[in-house]
mmCIF file of C-alpha atoms in Angstrom:
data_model
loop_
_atom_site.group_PDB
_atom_site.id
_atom_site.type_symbol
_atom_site.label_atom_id
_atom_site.label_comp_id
_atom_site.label_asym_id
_atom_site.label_seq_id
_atom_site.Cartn_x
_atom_site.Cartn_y
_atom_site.Cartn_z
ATOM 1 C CA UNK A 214 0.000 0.000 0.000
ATOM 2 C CA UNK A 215 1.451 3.625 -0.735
ATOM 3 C CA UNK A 216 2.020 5.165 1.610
ATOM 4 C CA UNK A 217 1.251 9.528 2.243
ATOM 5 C CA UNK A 218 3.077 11.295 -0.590
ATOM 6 C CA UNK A 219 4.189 14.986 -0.825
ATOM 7 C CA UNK A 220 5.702 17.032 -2.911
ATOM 8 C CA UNK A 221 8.096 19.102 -3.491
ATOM 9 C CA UNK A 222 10.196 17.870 -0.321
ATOM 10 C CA UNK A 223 12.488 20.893 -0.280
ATOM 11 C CA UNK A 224 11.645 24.877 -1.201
ATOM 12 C CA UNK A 225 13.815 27.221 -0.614
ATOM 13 C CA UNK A 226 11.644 31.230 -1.854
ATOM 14 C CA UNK A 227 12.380 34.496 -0.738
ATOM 15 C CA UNK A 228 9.803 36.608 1.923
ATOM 16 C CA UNK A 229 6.814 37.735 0.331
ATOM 17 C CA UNK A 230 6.725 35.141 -2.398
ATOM 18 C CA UNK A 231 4.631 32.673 -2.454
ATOM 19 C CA UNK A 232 4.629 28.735 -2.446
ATOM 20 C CA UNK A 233 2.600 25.589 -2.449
ATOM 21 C CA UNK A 234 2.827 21.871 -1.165
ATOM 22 C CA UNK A 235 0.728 19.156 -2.771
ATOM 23 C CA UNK A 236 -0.375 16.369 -0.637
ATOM 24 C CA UNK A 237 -1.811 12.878 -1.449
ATOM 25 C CA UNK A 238 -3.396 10.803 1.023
ATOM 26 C CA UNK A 239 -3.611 7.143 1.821
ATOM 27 C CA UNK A 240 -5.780 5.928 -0.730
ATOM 28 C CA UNK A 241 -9.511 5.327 1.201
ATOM 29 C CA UNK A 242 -8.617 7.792 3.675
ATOM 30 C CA UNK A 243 -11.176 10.433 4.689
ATOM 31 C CA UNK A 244 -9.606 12.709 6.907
ATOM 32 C CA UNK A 245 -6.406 14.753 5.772
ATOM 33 C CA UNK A 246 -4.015 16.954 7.764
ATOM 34 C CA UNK A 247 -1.511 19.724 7.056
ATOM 35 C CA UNK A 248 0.632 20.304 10.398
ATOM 36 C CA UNK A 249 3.831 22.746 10.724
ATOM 37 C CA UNK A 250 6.823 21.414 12.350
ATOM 38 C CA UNK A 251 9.085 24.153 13.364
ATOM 39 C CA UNK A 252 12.326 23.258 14.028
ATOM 40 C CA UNK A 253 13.116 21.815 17.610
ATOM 41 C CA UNK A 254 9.259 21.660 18.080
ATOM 42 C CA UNK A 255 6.629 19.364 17.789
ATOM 43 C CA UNK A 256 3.963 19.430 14.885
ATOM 44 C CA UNK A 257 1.056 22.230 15.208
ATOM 45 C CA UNK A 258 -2.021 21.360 13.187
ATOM 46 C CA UNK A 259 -3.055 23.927 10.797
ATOM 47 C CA UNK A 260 -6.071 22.222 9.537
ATOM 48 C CA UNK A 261 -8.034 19.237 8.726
ATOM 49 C CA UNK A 262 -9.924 17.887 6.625
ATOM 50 C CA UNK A 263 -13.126 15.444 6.414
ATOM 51 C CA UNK A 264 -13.432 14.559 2.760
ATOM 52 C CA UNK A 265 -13.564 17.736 1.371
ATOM 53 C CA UNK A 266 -15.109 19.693 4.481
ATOM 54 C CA UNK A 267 -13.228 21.787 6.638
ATOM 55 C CA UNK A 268 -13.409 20.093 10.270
ATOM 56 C CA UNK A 269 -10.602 22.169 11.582
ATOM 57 C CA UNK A 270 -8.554 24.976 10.754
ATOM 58 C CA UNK A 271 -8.759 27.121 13.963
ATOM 59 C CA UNK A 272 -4.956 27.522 13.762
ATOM 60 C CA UNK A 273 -4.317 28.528 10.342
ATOM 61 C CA UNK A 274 -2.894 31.888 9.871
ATOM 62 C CA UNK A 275 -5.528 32.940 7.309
ATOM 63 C CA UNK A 276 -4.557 35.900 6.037
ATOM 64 C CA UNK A 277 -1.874 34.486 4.398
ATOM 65 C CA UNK A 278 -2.351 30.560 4.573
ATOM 66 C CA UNK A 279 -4.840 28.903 2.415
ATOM 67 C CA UNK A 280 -5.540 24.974 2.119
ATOM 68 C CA UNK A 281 -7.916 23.009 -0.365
ATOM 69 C CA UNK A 282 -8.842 19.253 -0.764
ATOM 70 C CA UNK A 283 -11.892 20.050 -3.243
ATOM 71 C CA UNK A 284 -12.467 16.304 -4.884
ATOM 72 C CA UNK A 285 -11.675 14.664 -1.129
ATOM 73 C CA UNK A 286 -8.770 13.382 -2.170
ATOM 74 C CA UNK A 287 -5.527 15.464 -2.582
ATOM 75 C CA UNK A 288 -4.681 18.967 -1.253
ATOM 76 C CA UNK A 289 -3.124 21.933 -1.454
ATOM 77 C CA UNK A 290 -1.611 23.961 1.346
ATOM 78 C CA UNK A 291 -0.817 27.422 -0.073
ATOM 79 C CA UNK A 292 1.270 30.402 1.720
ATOM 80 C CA UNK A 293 1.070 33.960 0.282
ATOM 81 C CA UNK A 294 3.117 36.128 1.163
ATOM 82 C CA UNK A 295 5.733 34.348 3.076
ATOM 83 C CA UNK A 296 7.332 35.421 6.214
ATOM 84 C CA UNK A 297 10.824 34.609 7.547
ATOM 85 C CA UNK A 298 8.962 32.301 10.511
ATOM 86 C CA UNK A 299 7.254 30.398 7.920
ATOM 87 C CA UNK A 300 10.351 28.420 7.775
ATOM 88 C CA UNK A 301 8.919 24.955 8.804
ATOM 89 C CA UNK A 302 8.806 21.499 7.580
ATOM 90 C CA UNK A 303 4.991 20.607 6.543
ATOM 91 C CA UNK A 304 3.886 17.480 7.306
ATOM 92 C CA UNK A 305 0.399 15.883 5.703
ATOM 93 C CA UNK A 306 -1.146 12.937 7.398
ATOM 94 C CA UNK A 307 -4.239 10.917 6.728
ATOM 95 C CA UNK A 308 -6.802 8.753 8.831
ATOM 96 C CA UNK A 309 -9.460 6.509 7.034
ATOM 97 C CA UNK A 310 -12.069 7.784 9.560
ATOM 98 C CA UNK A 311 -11.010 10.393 11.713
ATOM 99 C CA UNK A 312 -9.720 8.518 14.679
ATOM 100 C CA UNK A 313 -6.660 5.812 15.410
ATOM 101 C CA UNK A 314 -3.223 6.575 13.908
ATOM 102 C CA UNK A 315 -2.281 8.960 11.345
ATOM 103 C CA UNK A 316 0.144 8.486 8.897
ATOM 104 C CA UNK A 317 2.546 10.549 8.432
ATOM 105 C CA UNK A 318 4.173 11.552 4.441
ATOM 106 C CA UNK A 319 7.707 12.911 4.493
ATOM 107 C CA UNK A 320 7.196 16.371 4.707
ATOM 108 C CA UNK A 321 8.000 19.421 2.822
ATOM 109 C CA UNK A 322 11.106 21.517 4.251
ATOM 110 C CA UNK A 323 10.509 25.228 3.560
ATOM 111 C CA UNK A 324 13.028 27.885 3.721
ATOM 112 C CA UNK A 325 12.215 31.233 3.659
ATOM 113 C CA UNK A 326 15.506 33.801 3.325
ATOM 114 C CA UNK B 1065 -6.055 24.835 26.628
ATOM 115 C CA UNK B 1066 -5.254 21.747 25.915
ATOM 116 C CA UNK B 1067 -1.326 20.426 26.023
ATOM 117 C CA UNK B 1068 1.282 17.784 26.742
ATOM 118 C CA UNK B 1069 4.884 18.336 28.287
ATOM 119 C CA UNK B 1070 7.575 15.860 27.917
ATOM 120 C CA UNK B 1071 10.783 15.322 29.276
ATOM 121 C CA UNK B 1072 13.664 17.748 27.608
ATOM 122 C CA UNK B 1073 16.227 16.289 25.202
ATOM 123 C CA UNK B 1074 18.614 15.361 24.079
ATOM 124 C CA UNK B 1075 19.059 12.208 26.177
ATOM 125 C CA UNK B 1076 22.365 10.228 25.454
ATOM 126 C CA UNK B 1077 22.743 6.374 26.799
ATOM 127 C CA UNK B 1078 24.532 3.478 26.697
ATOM 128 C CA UNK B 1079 23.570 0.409 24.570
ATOM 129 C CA UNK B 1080 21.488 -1.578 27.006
ATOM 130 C CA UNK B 1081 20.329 0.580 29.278
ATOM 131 C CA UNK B 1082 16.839 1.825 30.818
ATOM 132 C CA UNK B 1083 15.163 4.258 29.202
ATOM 133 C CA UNK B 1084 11.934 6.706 30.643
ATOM 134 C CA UNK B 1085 10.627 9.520 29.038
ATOM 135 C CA UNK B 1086 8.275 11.311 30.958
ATOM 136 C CA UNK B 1087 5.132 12.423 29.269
ATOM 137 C CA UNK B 1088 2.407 14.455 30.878
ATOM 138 C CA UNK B 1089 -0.778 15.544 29.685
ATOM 139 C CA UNK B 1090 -3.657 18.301 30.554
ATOM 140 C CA UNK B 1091 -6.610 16.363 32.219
ATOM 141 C CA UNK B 1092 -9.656 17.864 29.628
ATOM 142 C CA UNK B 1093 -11.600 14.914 29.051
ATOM 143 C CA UNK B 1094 -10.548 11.121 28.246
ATOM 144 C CA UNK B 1095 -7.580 11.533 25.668
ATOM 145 C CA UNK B 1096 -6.459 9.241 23.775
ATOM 146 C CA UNK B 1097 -2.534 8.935 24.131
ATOM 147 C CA UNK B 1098 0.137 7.888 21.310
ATOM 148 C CA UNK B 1099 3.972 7.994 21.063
ATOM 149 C CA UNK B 1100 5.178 8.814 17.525
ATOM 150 C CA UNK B 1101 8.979 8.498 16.605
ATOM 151 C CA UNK B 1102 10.886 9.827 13.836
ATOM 152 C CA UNK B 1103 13.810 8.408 12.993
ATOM 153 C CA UNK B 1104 16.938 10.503 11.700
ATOM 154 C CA UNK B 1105 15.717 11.198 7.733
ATOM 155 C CA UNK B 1106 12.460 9.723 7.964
ATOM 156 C CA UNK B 1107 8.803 10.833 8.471
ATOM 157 C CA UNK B 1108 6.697 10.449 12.128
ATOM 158 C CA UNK B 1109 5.289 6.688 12.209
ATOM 159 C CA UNK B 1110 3.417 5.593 15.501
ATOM 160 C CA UNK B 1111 4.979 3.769 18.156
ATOM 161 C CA UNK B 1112 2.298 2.656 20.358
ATOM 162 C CA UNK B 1113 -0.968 4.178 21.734
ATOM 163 C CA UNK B 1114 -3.580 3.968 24.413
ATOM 164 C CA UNK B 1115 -6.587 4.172 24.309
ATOM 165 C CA UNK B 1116 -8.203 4.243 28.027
ATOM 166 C CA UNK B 1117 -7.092 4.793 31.253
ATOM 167 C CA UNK B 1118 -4.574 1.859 33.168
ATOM 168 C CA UNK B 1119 -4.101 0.513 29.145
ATOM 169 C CA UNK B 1120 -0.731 -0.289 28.589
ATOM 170 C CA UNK B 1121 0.587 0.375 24.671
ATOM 171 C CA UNK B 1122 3.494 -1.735 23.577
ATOM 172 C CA UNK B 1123 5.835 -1.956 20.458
ATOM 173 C CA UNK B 1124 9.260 -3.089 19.481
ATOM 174 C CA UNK B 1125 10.382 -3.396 22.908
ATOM 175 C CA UNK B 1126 8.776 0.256 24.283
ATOM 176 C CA UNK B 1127 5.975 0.524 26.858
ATOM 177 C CA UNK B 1128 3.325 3.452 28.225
ATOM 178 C CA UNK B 1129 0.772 2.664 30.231
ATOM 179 C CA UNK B 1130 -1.908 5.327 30.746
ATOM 180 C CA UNK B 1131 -1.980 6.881 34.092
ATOM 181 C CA UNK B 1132 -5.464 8.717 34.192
ATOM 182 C CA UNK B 1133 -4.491 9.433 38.482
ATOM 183 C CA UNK B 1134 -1.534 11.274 37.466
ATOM 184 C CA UNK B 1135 -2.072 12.367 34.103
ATOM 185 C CA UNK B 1136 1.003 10.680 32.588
ATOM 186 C CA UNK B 1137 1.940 8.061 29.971
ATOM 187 C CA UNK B 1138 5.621 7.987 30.024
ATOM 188 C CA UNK B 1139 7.935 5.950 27.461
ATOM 189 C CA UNK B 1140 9.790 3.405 28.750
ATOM 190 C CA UNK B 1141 12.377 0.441 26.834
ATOM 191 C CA UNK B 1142 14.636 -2.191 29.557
ATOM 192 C CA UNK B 1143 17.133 -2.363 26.770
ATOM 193 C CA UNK B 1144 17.963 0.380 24.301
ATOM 194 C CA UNK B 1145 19.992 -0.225 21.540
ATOM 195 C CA UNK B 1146 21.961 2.167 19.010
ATOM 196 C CA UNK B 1147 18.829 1.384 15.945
ATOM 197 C CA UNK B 1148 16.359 3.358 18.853
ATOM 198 C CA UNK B 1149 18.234 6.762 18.377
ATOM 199 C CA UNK B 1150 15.412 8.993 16.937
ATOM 200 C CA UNK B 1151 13.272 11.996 18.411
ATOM 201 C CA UNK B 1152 10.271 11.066 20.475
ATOM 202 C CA UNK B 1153 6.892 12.241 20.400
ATOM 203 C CA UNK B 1154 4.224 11.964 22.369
ATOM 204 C CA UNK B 1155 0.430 13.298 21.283
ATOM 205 C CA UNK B 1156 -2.705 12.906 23.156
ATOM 206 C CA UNK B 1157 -5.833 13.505 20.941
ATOM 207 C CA UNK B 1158 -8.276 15.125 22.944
ATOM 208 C CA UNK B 1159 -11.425 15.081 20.478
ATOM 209 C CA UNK B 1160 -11.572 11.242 19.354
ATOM 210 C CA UNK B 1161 -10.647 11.483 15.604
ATOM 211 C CA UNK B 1162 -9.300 15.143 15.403
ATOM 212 C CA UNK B 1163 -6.087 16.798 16.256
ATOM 213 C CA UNK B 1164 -3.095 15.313 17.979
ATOM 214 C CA UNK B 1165 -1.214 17.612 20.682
ATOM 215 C CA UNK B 1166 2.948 17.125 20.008
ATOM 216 C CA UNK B 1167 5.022 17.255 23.159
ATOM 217 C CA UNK B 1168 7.830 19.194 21.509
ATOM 218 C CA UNK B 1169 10.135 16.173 21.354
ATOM 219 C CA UNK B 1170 12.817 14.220 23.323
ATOM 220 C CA UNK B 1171 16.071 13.567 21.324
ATOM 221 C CA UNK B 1172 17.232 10.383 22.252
ATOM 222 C CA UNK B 1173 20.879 9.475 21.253
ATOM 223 C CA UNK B 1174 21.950 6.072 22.173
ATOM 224 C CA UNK B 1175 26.154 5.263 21.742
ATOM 225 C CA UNK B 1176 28.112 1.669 21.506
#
């Protein structure tokens, strides 16, 4: 079984650019995640997802952070404009039904100079 | 609001010996209570979990049991070995099929 995929795994943009991370969950899996792993931290979530509902996203900096999943399968997580503390690795995770263990994809490691 | 705190890294041990991470968690509810681990280049897989209060979550050696009286479900291994070095996490999910709650990690570095 594939496993959580994500892509591109490294970005390196300039403040006030903008950037985007793709996600694909377990295949099946209902519920989707976007957290943000700052270094020497543990991963925040920024939102989740049931399907393609919103269940979630009480911690996502909307003004400049966006996040789609609109055929309840893959997703986009979107920054724009980026700031220097953006600089995070963002992790995707997926649940068949909401509860039990997520699993994890290999993150994205954003830099932003 | 709810949160976890775990034990500060970065631990270092000898190969063989007994290792305890403490975890603590707030008391909102009837969490349930994971340890994730991510191992030097690789994403955060699960370790083990709990899922009500006195269970005891085991895996590959490591062992929590949750402590509802004390609010705690530390990480414990009788026999480390130099494959185990990785950062620990533990994450209690408060809402039963939404958000985990990272500790912020505990760096565990284990030497020949």
């Amino acid at each position: 079984e594939a496993g959580v995929a994500q892509s591109p795994r490294y970005k390196i943009i300039e403040k006030r650019q903008s950037v985007a991370f793709w996600c694909n969950p377990i295949s099946g899996h209902a519920t989707l995640y976007w957290y943000q792993q700052i270094l020497g931290q543990g991963p925040k979530l920024l939102i989740q997802f049931q399907n393609n509902g919103v269940v979630d996203d009480s911690q996502l900096p909307k003004d400049r952070f966006s996040a789609e999943r609109l055929k309840g399968v893959d997703s986009t997580l979107k920054i724009q404009p980026a700031k220097l503390e953006d600089s995070a690795v963002y992790l995707c995770a997926s649940t068949p039904g909401g509860e039990g263990e997520q699993y994890f994809g290999p993150g994205t490691r954003l830099t932003v100079t | 609001g709810d949160s976890v705190t775990q034990m500060e890294g970065p631990v270092t041990l000898s190969e063989e010996a007994f290792l305890t991470i403490n975890c603590t968690y707030t008391a909102t509810g009837y969490p349930s209570l994971f340890w994730y681990v991510q191992y030097p280049g690789e994403g955060l897989q699960l370790l083990l979990k709990a899922t009500k209060a006195d269970d005891k979550g085991s895996n590959k050696g490591f062992e929590a049991t949750y402590r509802k009286e004390t609010t705690s479900f530390h990480l414990e291994k009788g026999s480390v070995q130099v494959s185990d070095s990785a950062v620990y996490f533990c994450a209690p999910n408060y809402n039963q099929g939404g958000k985990l709650i990272f500790g912020q990690g505990t760096e565990l570095s284990v030497k020949p």
